[in-house]
Amino acid sequence: MRKTLLLFLLISIVSKAQLRKSEVYFYIDTTSSKELKDITGNQQFKKARNNIPSVGINCFPVWTKMSVKNTSKDPQNLYAQILVPIMDSVQYFVVKNKTMLSKSEKMGWWAVLKNKKSPNPNNSFIFSIKGLETIEIYAKILKTHGTVRIPLQVEIEKDHYKEMTKKSEFWGWFLGMGFVVIFLNLFLYSLVKEKVYLFYSLYVFCQIFNLDSSEGVHSSLYMNGLLSISGRSVYYFSMTLLIISSILFVKSYLKIKELQPKIFSKVLSFLISVGCIYVLLLATPESIMDLITTKKVFIWVFFAWFFVSITFGFFVIFYAIIKNLERKTAYLYLIAGMPLFLVGISQMLGNITVLPVESSAQRSYILIPAIIFEILVLCWWLAIRFKMYSDDRKNLLLERNKHQQIVLETGTKFQNQERNRMAKELHDGVGIDISIIKMKLEAINLDLLKKGQTTETHEIEDTIKSIDNVVTEIRNFSHNLVPPDLENNGLVHVLQNLIHNLQKVIRAVEINFTTNIKTKIPIEISHHLFFIAKELMNNAINHASSSIIDIELMDYPSRFELCVSDNGKQYDFNSAIKKGGLGLRSIQSRVELLNGTFEVIAKKPMGSFHQIIIPK
């Protein structure tokens, strides 16, 4: 493996050593009239800084040249290219000893609009050089608007395509990373419906589109008009979308409306509106030539809008920090965006020749890490923000459940107190009063019998029997409200008595009761389980028309379990709740109050199984 790597490196070094290149020189033709014969041997050529001269805004042709020597005895195919593709006109000339050996056709983004096809999307030229031969390659470049930056590059053809393969792999990774971030934020937006995630997805997409269309693997498609759109308009189009998406993200990220002065939101909205108008103008294919090449005012308006948008965006962030409004968020935004901001400033200063200008490849190596850093840091913070949002929702839900628990406990406690009060009133109040009335009637009846008035005694005896029935009903009703034996004898004893009494009255229903409980269950749980079991038996008899009911009350180490099964009609629990099933709602509330679970399972071929689990 090591030998293979060393051999690969050696071959790579040897192949690159086969070509010796001089530095790049340039000359500005202020007369706009000179031809190759006038340029060859011209002593006014200047050495370019870092191989990329920046000569400002002009309408003059710029000539650039490079001396190339083939150090190998074998002939080579060379690949010449101007790496910045937004050129109005590019033409190459191969010269040896002031004699032109070959030349290319004129090429540029205008050729696409004229021919409706792309004869040379990369503005490149392939030519041959003999073994041990030295030649000069000249390029005549014209750019009517913008800064002229001329990174002339000459490579051995096969080395060029190797580099292109590496570039494609790198940009594939970069695009993949970007789209993972986009889909992650769209997923988070679908969960929480916060616009900040949606706008960040849009921002990342616009950042990828802008970078890929100007520096990336697809730059030849967009910047040279392969899709019948001029390169310059694509640049402004993608940059405008990037700024609009950035403003939208800042607005939602820093919560401009809620925390900062309304004028901030209005200014940002105005900047977005101007950007949208500019996008619409650029999206009109018929006006691209006039808009970009003749209407300079649009170019200056774009740069003014661009400068104001960036400046005001940073002002808003600094205002948030100074006023302590979303300070952590604003600080993080500055940390994430500062490398990209510094790279942008350095490139701008390079364009106006204040700082040295890097080659296109070097520029990408600096710019792309800054963009990746910003994207990942902001995505990381949005993910944390989502976690904080989720935690807040969980805490709110816990607080709500706690509040509901308190309400349920209070309501149940009040209900039990009211039941006890009513049962006591019925038993000790109304029950005693009726018993006194009964005793008085019995005394009157005895007197009448002594006097021999038998007719009246029959009516009084019937009245006494009716009073006995009322007393029995009152006793049963008070026992149903609060079984008197529940606290003294326990839940098992009360359920057994209830089942025994039901079997006396309803002989057509078989009720089976199984339990392993030998000690008393806590009174609070006993109250609830008694009413749950009673309600489920009532439903099985009156609503499900069951003939067999099985009840199990079991005590396990970590839980109490009540199971009620029948062979009657099946039902859907959720539908029954929606229809207003008060009994089932009461069961559900009691189970929730005890932090338990309630499950209803349909049995085959018929019947229902109810399982209530109460943790200890």
Coordinates of C-alpha atoms in Angstrom, one line a residue:
M1 CA 0.0 0.0 0.0
R2 CA 2.8 2.4 0.9
K3 CA 4.7 1.6 -2.3
T4 CA 1.6 2.3 -4.3
L5 CA 1.1 5.7 -2.7
L6 CA 4.8 6.6 -3.2
L7 CA 4.6 5.6 -6.8
F8 CA 1.4 7.6 -7.3
L9 CA 3.0 10.7 -5.7
L10 CA 6.1 10.2 -7.8
I11 CA 4.1 10.0 -11.1
S12 CA 2.1 13.0 -10.0
I13 CA 5.3 15.1 -9.3
V14 CA 6.9 13.9 -12.6
S15 CA 3.8 14.8 -14.6
K16 CA 3.6 18.3 -13.2
A17 CA 7.4 18.7 -13.6
Q18 CA 6.9 18.2 -17.4
L19 CA 5.6 21.7 -17.7
R20 CA 7.4 24.9 -16.7
K21 CA 5.4 28.1 -16.6
S22 CA 6.3 31.7 -16.1
E23 CA 4.3 34.2 -14.1
V24 CA 1.3 35.9 -15.6
Y25 CA 1.7 39.3 -17.2
F26 CA -1.0 41.7 -18.3
Y27 CA -1.4 44.9 -20.4
I28 CA -4.4 47.2 -20.7
D29 CA -5.1 48.4 -24.3
T30 CA -6.5 51.9 -23.6
T31 CA -6.8 52.5 -27.4
S32 CA -9.0 49.4 -27.9
S33 CA -7.4 49.0 -31.3
K34 CA -4.3 46.8 -30.9
E35 CA -4.0 43.4 -32.5
L36 CA -1.7 40.5 -31.7
K37 CA 1.1 41.9 -33.9
D38 CA 1.1 45.1 -31.9
I39 CA 1.2 43.2 -28.6
T40 CA 3.9 40.6 -29.3
G41 CA 7.1 41.8 -27.8
N42 CA 5.4 44.8 -26.1
Q43 CA 7.5 45.9 -23.2
Q44 CA 4.6 47.5 -21.3
F45 CA 3.3 44.2 -19.8
K46 CA 3.2 44.2 -16.0
K47 CA 3.6 41.3 -13.7
A48 CA 0.2 40.2 -12.2
R49 CA 0.0 39.9 -8.4
N50 CA -0.8 36.3 -7.5
N51 CA -1.5 35.6 -11.2
I52 CA -4.7 37.5 -11.0
P53 CA -4.5 41.2 -12.0
S54 CA -7.5 43.4 -10.8
V55 CA -7.7 46.4 -13.0
G56 CA -11.0 48.0 -11.9
I57 CA -14.1 48.8 -14.0
N58 CA -13.3 49.6 -17.6
C59 CA -14.3 48.9 -21.1
F60 CA -10.7 48.4 -22.4
P61 CA -9.4 45.1 -23.7
V62 CA -6.9 43.4 -21.3
W63 CA -4.1 41.3 -22.7
T64 CA -2.5 38.6 -20.6
K65 CA 0.4 36.3 -21.4
M66 CA 2.3 33.4 -20.0
S67 CA 5.5 31.6 -21.1
V68 CA 5.2 27.8 -21.1
K69 CA 8.0 25.2 -21.7
N70 CA 7.5 21.5 -22.2
T71 CA 10.5 19.9 -20.3
S72 CA 9.5 16.4 -21.7
K73 CA 10.7 15.1 -25.0
D74 CA 7.2 13.9 -25.7
P75 CA 4.5 16.3 -27.2
Q76 CA 1.8 17.4 -24.8
N77 CA -1.8 18.6 -25.1
L78 CA -2.2 21.8 -23.0
Y79 CA -5.4 23.2 -21.6
A80 CA -5.7 27.0 -21.3
Q81 CA -8.5 28.6 -19.3
I82 CA -9.6 31.9 -17.9
L83 CA -11.0 30.7 -14.5
V84 CA -13.4 33.6 -14.1
P85 CA -16.1 32.9 -16.6
I86 CA -18.1 36.2 -16.6
M87 CA -16.3 37.7 -19.6
D88 CA -17.8 39.5 -22.6
S89 CA -15.1 38.3 -24.9
V90 CA -12.1 35.9 -24.6
Q91 CA -9.7 34.9 -27.4
Y92 CA -6.4 32.9 -27.1
F93 CA -3.3 33.0 -29.2
V94 CA -0.3 30.6 -29.2
V95 CA 2.9 32.3 -30.3
K96 CA 6.5 31.2 -30.8
N97 CA 9.2 33.6 -31.6
K98 CA 6.6 36.3 -32.4
T99 CA 4.9 34.0 -34.9
M100 CA 1.3 32.9 -34.2
L101 CA 1.0 29.1 -34.3
S102 CA -2.7 28.9 -33.5
K103 CA -5.7 30.8 -32.1
S104 CA -9.1 30.2 -30.7
E105 CA -12.5 31.7 -31.7
K106 CA -13.9 34.5 -29.7
M107 CA -16.0 33.2 -26.8
G108 CA -18.0 34.6 -23.9
W109 CA -21.4 34.5 -22.3
W110 CA -22.9 36.6 -25.0
A111 CA -22.3 33.7 -27.5
V112 CA -24.9 31.7 -25.8
L113 CA -27.7 34.3 -26.2
K114 CA -26.6 34.8 -29.8
N115 CA -26.3 31.2 -30.9
K116 CA -28.8 29.6 -28.4
K117 CA -26.1 27.1 -27.5
S118 CA -22.8 27.0 -25.7
P119 CA -19.9 26.5 -28.1
N120 CA -17.4 26.5 -25.2
P121 CA -19.0 26.8 -21.7
N122 CA -15.6 26.9 -19.9
N123 CA -14.0 29.7 -22.0
S124 CA -11.1 27.2 -22.5
F125 CA -8.7 26.4 -25.4
I126 CA -6.8 23.1 -26.1
F127 CA -3.6 23.2 -28.1
S128 CA -0.5 21.1 -28.6
I129 CA 3.1 21.7 -27.7
K130 CA 6.1 19.8 -29.0
G131 CA 8.7 18.1 -26.9
L132 CA 11.2 20.5 -25.3
E133 CA 9.4 23.4 -27.0
T134 CA 8.8 26.9 -25.4
I135 CA 5.8 29.0 -26.5
E136 CA 3.9 32.0 -25.3
I137 CA 0.1 31.9 -24.7
Y138 CA -1.7 35.2 -25.1
A139 CA -5.4 35.9 -24.1
K140 CA -7.4 39.0 -25.1
I141 CA -10.1 39.7 -22.6
L142 CA -12.9 42.2 -22.6
K143 CA -15.3 42.9 -19.8
T144 CA -17.6 45.9 -20.0
H145 CA -18.9 46.0 -16.4
G146 CA -17.4 45.0 -13.1
T147 CA -13.8 44.3 -12.0
V148 CA -11.6 42.5 -14.5
R149 CA -9.8 39.6 -12.7
I150 CA -7.7 37.4 -15.0
P151 CA -6.6 34.1 -13.6
L152 CA -5.0 32.6 -16.7
Q153 CA -4.2 28.9 -16.1
V154 CA -2.3 26.5 -18.4
E155 CA -2.2 22.8 -17.5
I156 CA -1.4 19.5 -19.2
E157 CA -4.8 18.3 -20.4
K158 CA -4.9 15.0 -18.5
D159 CA -3.8 16.7 -15.3
H160 CA -6.7 19.2 -15.8
Y161 CA -9.3 16.5 -16.0
K162 CA -7.9 14.8 -12.9
E163 CA -8.3 18.1 -11.0
M164 CA -11.8 18.4 -12.4
T165 CA -12.6 14.9 -11.0
K166 CA -11.3 15.9 -7.6
K167 CA -13.3 19.1 -7.8
S168 CA -16.5 17.2 -8.6
E169 CA -16.0 14.8 -5.7
F170 CA -15.4 17.7 -3.3
W171 CA -18.4 19.7 -4.5
G172 CA -20.5 16.5 -4.3
W173 CA -19.6 16.2 -0.7
F174 CA -20.3 19.9 -0.1
L175 CA -23.7 19.8 -1.8
G176 CA -24.6 16.6 0.1
M177 CA -23.7 18.3 3.4
G178 CA -25.8 21.3 2.5
F179 CA -28.9 19.3 1.6
V180 CA -28.6 17.3 4.8
V181 CA -28.8 20.5 6.7
I182 CA -31.7 21.7 4.6
F183 CA -33.8 18.5 5.1
L184 CA -33.0 18.5 8.8
N185 CA -34.3 22.0 9.3
L186 CA -37.4 21.3 7.1
F187 CA -38.0 18.3 9.4
L188 CA -37.6 20.4 12.5
Y189 CA -40.0 23.0 10.9
S190 CA -42.6 20.3 10.3
L191 CA -42.4 19.4 14.1
V192 CA -42.5 22.9 15.7
K193 CA -43.8 25.1 12.9
E194 CA -41.3 27.9 13.7
K195 CA -40.4 29.9 10.6
V196 CA -36.8 30.3 11.6
Y197 CA -36.2 26.7 10.5
L198 CA -37.9 27.2 7.2
F199 CA -36.0 30.4 6.4
Y200 CA -32.7 28.8 7.4
S201 CA -33.4 26.0 4.9
L202 CA -34.0 28.6 2.3
Y203 CA -30.9 30.5 3.3
V204 CA -28.7 27.4 3.0
F205 CA -30.2 26.5 -0.4
C206 CA -29.5 30.0 -1.7
Q207 CA -26.0 29.9 -0.3
I208 CA -25.3 26.6 -2.1
F209 CA -26.8 27.9 -5.3
N210 CA -24.8 31.1 -5.2
L211 CA -21.5 29.4 -4.4
D212 CA -22.0 26.5 -6.8
S213 CA -23.1 28.7 -9.7
S214 CA -20.0 31.0 -9.3
E215 CA -17.3 28.6 -7.9
G216 CA -18.6 25.1 -7.9
V217 CA -18.9 22.2 -10.2
H218 CA -21.9 23.7 -12.0
S219 CA -20.4 27.1 -12.6
S220 CA -19.9 26.3 -16.3
L221 CA -23.6 25.7 -16.6
Y222 CA -24.8 28.9 -15.1
M223 CA -22.0 31.4 -15.4
N224 CA -21.5 30.8 -19.1
G225 CA -25.1 30.7 -20.0
L226 CA -25.4 27.0 -20.9
L227 CA -29.1 27.2 -20.0
S228 CA -29.5 30.3 -22.3
I229 CA -29.2 32.7 -19.4
S230 CA -26.3 35.1 -19.2
G231 CA -23.7 34.4 -16.6
R232 CA -23.8 37.9 -15.1
S233 CA -27.6 37.8 -14.5
V234 CA -27.3 34.4 -12.8
Y235 CA -24.6 35.9 -10.5
Y236 CA -26.8 38.8 -9.6
F237 CA -29.9 36.6 -9.4
S238 CA -28.3 34.1 -7.0
M239 CA -26.7 36.9 -4.9
T240 CA -30.1 38.7 -4.6
L241 CA -31.8 35.5 -3.5
L242 CA -29.1 34.9 -0.9
I243 CA -29.4 38.4 0.6
I244 CA -33.3 38.1 0.7
S245 CA -33.1 34.7 2.4
S246 CA -30.5 36.0 4.8
I247 CA -32.7 39.0 5.8
L248 CA -35.7 36.7 6.3
F249 CA -33.6 34.4 8.5
V250 CA -32.3 37.3 10.6
K251 CA -35.8 38.6 11.1
S252 CA -37.1 35.3 12.4
Y253 CA -33.8 34.4 14.2
L254 CA -33.7 37.6 16.3
K255 CA -37.5 38.0 16.6
I256 CA -37.4 41.5 15.3
K257 CA -41.2 42.2 15.7
E258 CA -41.4 41.2 19.3
L259 CA -38.2 42.6 20.8
Q260 CA -36.7 45.4 18.6
P261 CA -38.2 48.7 17.3
K262 CA -40.8 48.3 14.6
I263 CA -38.7 50.5 12.3
F264 CA -36.2 47.7 12.1
S265 CA -38.8 45.3 10.8
K266 CA -40.1 47.9 8.3
V267 CA -36.6 48.6 6.9
L268 CA -35.8 44.9 6.5
S269 CA -39.2 44.4 4.8
F270 CA -38.4 47.3 2.4
L271 CA -35.0 45.7 1.6
I272 CA -36.7 42.4 0.9
S273 CA -39.2 44.2 -1.4
V274 CA -36.4 45.9 -3.4
G275 CA -34.6 42.5 -3.7
C276 CA -37.8 40.8 -5.0
I277 CA -38.3 43.5 -7.6
Y278 CA -34.7 43.1 -8.8
V279 CA -35.2 39.3 -9.0
L280 CA -38.3 39.8 -11.2
L281 CA -36.3 42.1 -13.5
L282 CA -33.5 39.5 -13.8
A283 CA -36.0 36.8 -14.5
T284 CA -37.1 38.5 -17.7
P285 CA -34.9 36.9 -20.4
E286 CA -35.6 39.5 -23.1
S287 CA -34.3 42.4 -20.9
I288 CA -31.1 40.7 -19.7
M289 CA -28.8 42.2 -22.3
D290 CA -30.2 45.8 -21.9
L291 CA -30.4 45.5 -18.1
I292 CA -26.9 44.2 -17.6
T293 CA -24.8 45.7 -20.4
T294 CA -26.4 49.1 -21.0
K295 CA -28.3 50.2 -17.9
K296 CA -25.4 50.8 -15.4
V297 CA -27.9 52.3 -13.0
F298 CA -29.2 48.8 -12.2
I299 CA -25.7 47.6 -11.4
W300 CA -25.1 50.5 -9.0
V301 CA -28.6 50.1 -7.4
F302 CA -27.8 46.4 -6.9
F303 CA -24.5 47.2 -5.1
A304 CA -26.1 49.9 -3.0
W305 CA -28.9 47.6 -2.0
F306 CA -26.3 44.9 -1.3
F307 CA -24.2 47.2 0.9
V308 CA -27.2 48.6 2.8
S309 CA -28.6 45.1 3.4
I310 CA -25.4 43.8 4.9
T311 CA -24.7 46.9 6.9
F312 CA -28.2 47.1 8.4
G313 CA -28.2 43.4 9.1
F314 CA -25.1 43.8 11.2
F315 CA -26.5 46.9 12.9
V316 CA -29.6 45.0 14.0
I317 CA -27.4 42.2 15.5
F318 CA -25.2 44.7 17.4
Y319 CA -28.3 46.5 18.6
A320 CA -29.6 43.2 20.0
I321 CA -26.3 42.7 21.8
I322 CA -26.2 46.3 23.2
K323 CA -29.9 46.2 24.4
N324 CA -29.6 42.6 25.7
L325 CA -32.3 41.3 23.3
E326 CA -31.7 37.8 22.3
R327 CA -28.0 38.4 23.2
K328 CA -26.9 34.8 23.0
T329 CA -28.5 34.3 19.7
A330 CA -26.9 37.5 18.3
Y331 CA -23.4 36.6 19.6
L332 CA -23.7 33.2 18.0
Y333 CA -24.7 34.7 14.7
L334 CA -21.7 37.0 14.8
I335 CA -19.4 34.0 15.6
A336 CA -20.8 31.9 12.8
G337 CA -20.8 34.7 10.2
M338 CA -17.5 36.5 11.1
P339 CA -15.1 34.2 9.0
L340 CA -17.4 34.6 6.0
F341 CA -17.6 38.3 6.5
L342 CA -13.8 38.7 6.7
V343 CA -13.4 36.6 3.6
G344 CA -15.9 38.7 1.8
I345 CA -14.1 41.9 2.9
S346 CA -10.7 40.6 1.8
Q347 CA -12.0 39.6 -1.6
M348 CA -13.6 43.1 -2.0
L349 CA -10.3 44.8 -1.1
G350 CA -8.5 42.5 -3.5
N351 CA -10.9 43.5 -6.3
I352 CA -9.8 47.1 -5.8
T353 CA -6.1 46.1 -5.6
V354 CA -5.7 47.0 -1.9
L355 CA -4.9 43.4 -0.9
P356 CA -3.4 40.6 -3.0
V357 CA -5.9 38.5 -4.8
E358 CA -5.8 34.7 -4.7
S359 CA -6.5 32.4 -7.5
S360 CA -10.0 30.9 -8.0
A361 CA -8.9 27.6 -6.4
Q362 CA -7.3 29.4 -3.4
R363 CA -10.4 31.6 -3.1
S364 CA -12.6 28.5 -2.9
Y365 CA -10.4 26.9 -0.3
I366 CA -10.9 30.0 1.9
L367 CA -14.5 30.8 1.1
I368 CA -16.0 27.3 1.4
P369 CA -14.7 26.5 4.9
A370 CA -16.1 29.9 6.1
I371 CA -19.5 29.0 4.6
I372 CA -19.4 25.4 6.0
F373 CA -18.5 26.8 9.4
E374 CA -21.4 29.3 9.3
I375 CA -23.9 26.7 8.1
L376 CA -22.9 24.1 10.7
V377 CA -22.7 26.5 13.7
L378 CA -26.1 28.0 13.0
C379 CA -27.6 24.5 12.3
W380 CA -26.1 23.3 15.6
W381 CA -27.6 26.3 17.5
L382 CA -31.0 25.7 15.8
A383 CA -30.9 22.1 16.8
I384 CA -30.2 23.2 20.4
R385 CA -33.0 25.7 20.1
F386 CA -35.3 22.8 19.1
K387 CA -34.2 20.8 22.1
M388 CA -34.9 23.8 24.4
Y389 CA -38.3 24.2 22.7
S390 CA -39.0 20.5 23.2
D391 CA -37.9 20.7 26.9
D392 CA -40.1 23.7 27.4
R393 CA -43.1 21.9 25.9
K394 CA -42.4 18.9 28.1
N395 CA -42.1 21.1 31.2
L396 CA -45.3 22.9 30.2
L397 CA -47.0 19.5 29.6
L398 CA -45.8 18.3 33.0
E399 CA -47.1 21.5 34.7
R400 CA -50.4 21.0 32.9
N401 CA -50.6 17.4 33.9
K402 CA -49.6 18.3 37.5
H403 CA -52.3 21.0 37.5
Q404 CA -54.9 18.5 36.1
Q405 CA -53.7 15.9 38.7
I406 CA -54.3 18.5 41.5
V407 CA -57.7 19.3 40.0
L408 CA -58.6 15.6 39.8
E409 CA -57.4 14.9 43.3
T410 CA -59.3 17.9 44.7
G411 CA -62.4 17.0 42.8
T412 CA -62.2 13.3 43.8
K413 CA -61.5 14.3 47.4
F414 CA -64.5 16.7 47.3
Q415 CA -66.6 14.0 45.6
N416 CA -65.7 11.5 48.3
Q417 CA -66.4 14.0 51.1
E418 CA -69.8 14.8 49.4
R419 CA -70.6 11.1 49.1
N420 CA -69.8 10.5 52.8
R421 CA -71.9 13.6 53.8
M422 CA -74.9 12.4 51.6
A423 CA -74.6 8.9 52.9
K424 CA -74.5 10.1 56.5
E425 CA -77.4 12.5 55.9
L426 CA -79.5 9.8 54.4
H427 CA -78.6 7.2 57.0
D428 CA -78.6 9.3 60.1
G429 CA -81.0 12.0 59.1
V430 CA -83.7 10.9 56.7
G431 CA -83.3 7.2 57.6
I432 CA -83.9 8.0 61.4
D433 CA -86.8 10.3 60.6
I434 CA -88.5 7.7 58.5
S435 CA -87.9 5.1 61.2
I436 CA -89.5 7.3 63.8
I437 CA -92.5 7.8 61.5
K438 CA -92.7 4.0 61.1
M439 CA -92.6 3.5 64.9
K440 CA -95.4 6.0 65.4
L441 CA -97.5 4.3 62.8
E442 CA -96.9 0.9 64.5
A443 CA -98.0 2.4 67.8
I444 CA -101.2 3.8 66.2
N445 CA -101.8 0.5 64.5
L446 CA -101.5 -1.3 67.9
D447 CA -104.0 1.1 69.5
L448 CA -106.5 0.5 66.7
L449 CA -106.2 -3.3 67.0
K450 CA -107.0 -3.0 70.7
K451 CA -110.1 -1.0 69.9
G452 CA -111.1 -3.6 67.3
Q453 CA -110.9 -1.2 64.3
T454 CA -109.3 -3.8 61.9
T455 CA -110.2 -2.0 58.6
E456 CA -108.0 0.9 59.4
T457 CA -105.1 -1.4 60.6
H458 CA -104.8 -3.0 57.1
E459 CA -104.2 0.4 55.5
I460 CA -101.7 1.3 58.1
E461 CA -99.9 -2.0 57.7
D462 CA -99.6 -1.4 53.9
T463 CA -98.2 2.1 54.7
I464 CA -95.6 0.5 57.1
K465 CA -94.5 -1.9 54.3
S466 CA -94.0 1.0 51.9
I467 CA -92.0 2.8 54.5
D468 CA -89.8 -0.4 54.9
N469 CA -89.2 -0.4 51.2
V470 CA -88.2 3.3 51.3
V471 CA -85.8 2.6 54.2
T472 CA -84.3 -0.3 52.3
E473 CA -83.8 1.8 49.1
I474 CA -82.2 4.6 51.2
R475 CA -79.9 2.1 52.9
N476 CA -78.9 0.6 49.5
F477 CA -78.4 4.1 48.0
S478 CA -76.2 5.2 50.9
H479 CA -74.2 2.0 50.7
N480 CA -73.7 2.5 47.0
L481 CA -72.4 6.0 47.7
V482 CA -69.9 4.8 50.2
P483 CA -69.9 1.1 51.1
P484 CA -69.8 1.0 54.9
D485 CA -67.6 -2.1 55.0
L486 CA -64.9 -0.8 52.6
E487 CA -62.8 0.8 55.3
N488 CA -63.5 -1.8 57.9
N489 CA -63.4 -5.1 55.9
G490 CA -61.5 -4.1 52.7
L491 CA -62.2 -4.1 49.0
V492 CA -62.3 -7.9 48.5
H493 CA -65.1 -8.3 51.1
V494 CA -67.1 -5.4 49.6
L495 CA -66.8 -6.8 46.0
Q496 CA -67.8 -10.3 47.1
N497 CA -70.9 -8.9 48.8
L498 CA -71.8 -6.8 45.7
I499 CA -71.4 -9.8 43.4
H500 CA -73.5 -12.0 45.8
N501 CA -76.3 -9.4 45.9
L502 CA -76.2 -9.0 42.1
Q503 CA -76.4 -12.8 41.6
K504 CA -79.6 -12.9 43.8
V505 CA -81.3 -10.2 41.7
I506 CA -79.9 -11.2 38.2
R507 CA -79.8 -15.0 38.0
A508 CA -79.3 -15.0 34.2
V509 CA -75.7 -13.6 34.5
E510 CA -72.8 -15.6 35.8
I511 CA -70.3 -13.5 37.7
N512 CA -66.9 -15.1 38.7
F513 CA -64.5 -13.4 41.0
T514 CA -60.8 -14.3 41.5
T515 CA -58.3 -12.6 43.8
N516 CA -55.0 -13.3 45.5
I517 CA -55.3 -10.4 47.9
K518 CA -55.0 -11.3 51.6
T519 CA -54.3 -7.9 53.1
K520 CA -56.2 -4.6 52.9
I521 CA -55.5 -2.3 49.9
P522 CA -55.0 1.4 50.7
I523 CA -58.4 3.1 51.2
E524 CA -57.8 5.7 48.5
I525 CA -57.1 3.0 45.9
S526 CA -59.9 0.8 47.2
H527 CA -62.5 3.6 46.7
H528 CA -61.5 4.0 43.1
L529 CA -61.2 0.3 42.2
F530 CA -64.6 -0.4 43.8
F531 CA -66.4 2.2 41.6
I532 CA -64.4 1.1 38.5
A533 CA -65.4 -2.6 39.0
K534 CA -69.0 -1.6 39.7
E535 CA -69.2 0.6 36.6
L536 CA -67.7 -2.1 34.3
M537 CA -70.1 -4.8 35.7
N538 CA -73.0 -2.4 35.1
N539 CA -71.9 -1.8 31.5
A540 CA -71.5 -5.5 30.9
I541 CA -75.0 -6.3 32.2
N542 CA -77.0 -3.3 30.9
H543 CA -75.2 -2.3 27.7
A544 CA -73.2 -5.4 26.4
S545 CA -76.0 -7.9 27.4
S546 CA -73.3 -10.3 28.8
S547 CA -74.1 -13.6 30.3
I548 CA -70.7 -14.3 31.8
I549 CA -68.5 -11.8 33.6
D550 CA -65.1 -12.6 35.0
I551 CA -63.4 -10.3 37.5
E552 CA -59.8 -10.6 38.7
L553 CA -58.3 -8.5 41.4
M554 CA -54.6 -9.3 41.8
D555 CA -51.7 -7.9 44.0
Y556 CA -48.3 -8.0 42.3
P557 CA -45.0 -6.7 43.8
S558 CA -45.1 -3.4 41.8
R559 CA -48.8 -3.0 41.0
F560 CA -52.4 -3.8 41.6
E561 CA -54.3 -5.2 38.6
L562 CA -58.1 -5.3 38.0
C563 CA -59.3 -7.2 35.0
V564 CA -63.0 -7.3 34.0
S565 CA -63.9 -9.6 31.1
D566 CA -67.3 -10.3 29.5
N567 CA -68.8 -12.2 26.5
G568 CA -71.2 -9.4 25.4
K569 CA -71.3 -6.9 22.6
Q570 CA -68.0 -5.3 21.7
Y571 CA -67.5 -1.5 21.5
D572 CA -64.8 1.0 20.5
F573 CA -63.5 2.9 23.5
N574 CA -62.6 6.2 21.7
S575 CA -66.0 6.3 19.9
A576 CA -67.8 5.7 23.2
I577 CA -65.9 8.5 24.8
K578 CA -66.7 10.9 22.0
K579 CA -70.4 10.0 22.2
G580 CA -70.4 11.1 25.8
G581 CA -69.8 7.9 27.8
L582 CA -69.8 9.4 31.4
G583 CA -69.1 6.1 33.0
L584 CA -66.0 5.4 30.9
R585 CA -64.8 9.0 31.3
S586 CA -65.2 8.6 35.1
I587 CA -63.1 5.3 34.9
Q588 CA -60.4 7.1 32.8
S589 CA -60.2 10.0 35.2
R590 CA -59.9 7.7 38.3
V591 CA -57.2 5.7 36.6
E592 CA -55.2 8.8 35.6
L593 CA -55.6 10.1 39.2
L594 CA -53.9 7.0 40.4
N595 CA -51.2 7.3 37.6
G596 CA -52.4 4.0 36.2
T597 CA -53.2 2.6 32.8
F598 CA -56.6 1.6 31.3
E599 CA -56.8 -0.6 28.3
V600 CA -59.8 -2.1 26.4
I601 CA -59.2 -5.1 24.1
A602 CA -61.8 -6.7 21.9
K603 CA -62.0 -10.5 22.4
K604 CA -62.6 -13.0 19.6
P605 CA -65.2 -13.9 18.6
M606 CA -67.1 -11.6 21.0
G607 CA -66.7 -9.8 24.3
S608 CA -64.4 -7.2 25.8
F609 CA -61.4 -7.3 28.1
H610 CA -60.7 -4.4 30.5
Q611 CA -57.4 -4.1 32.2
I612 CA -56.6 -1.5 34.9
I613 CA -53.1 -1.4 36.3
I614 CA -52.3 0.8 39.3
P615 CA -48.7 1.2 40.3
K616 CA -47.8 1.0 44.0

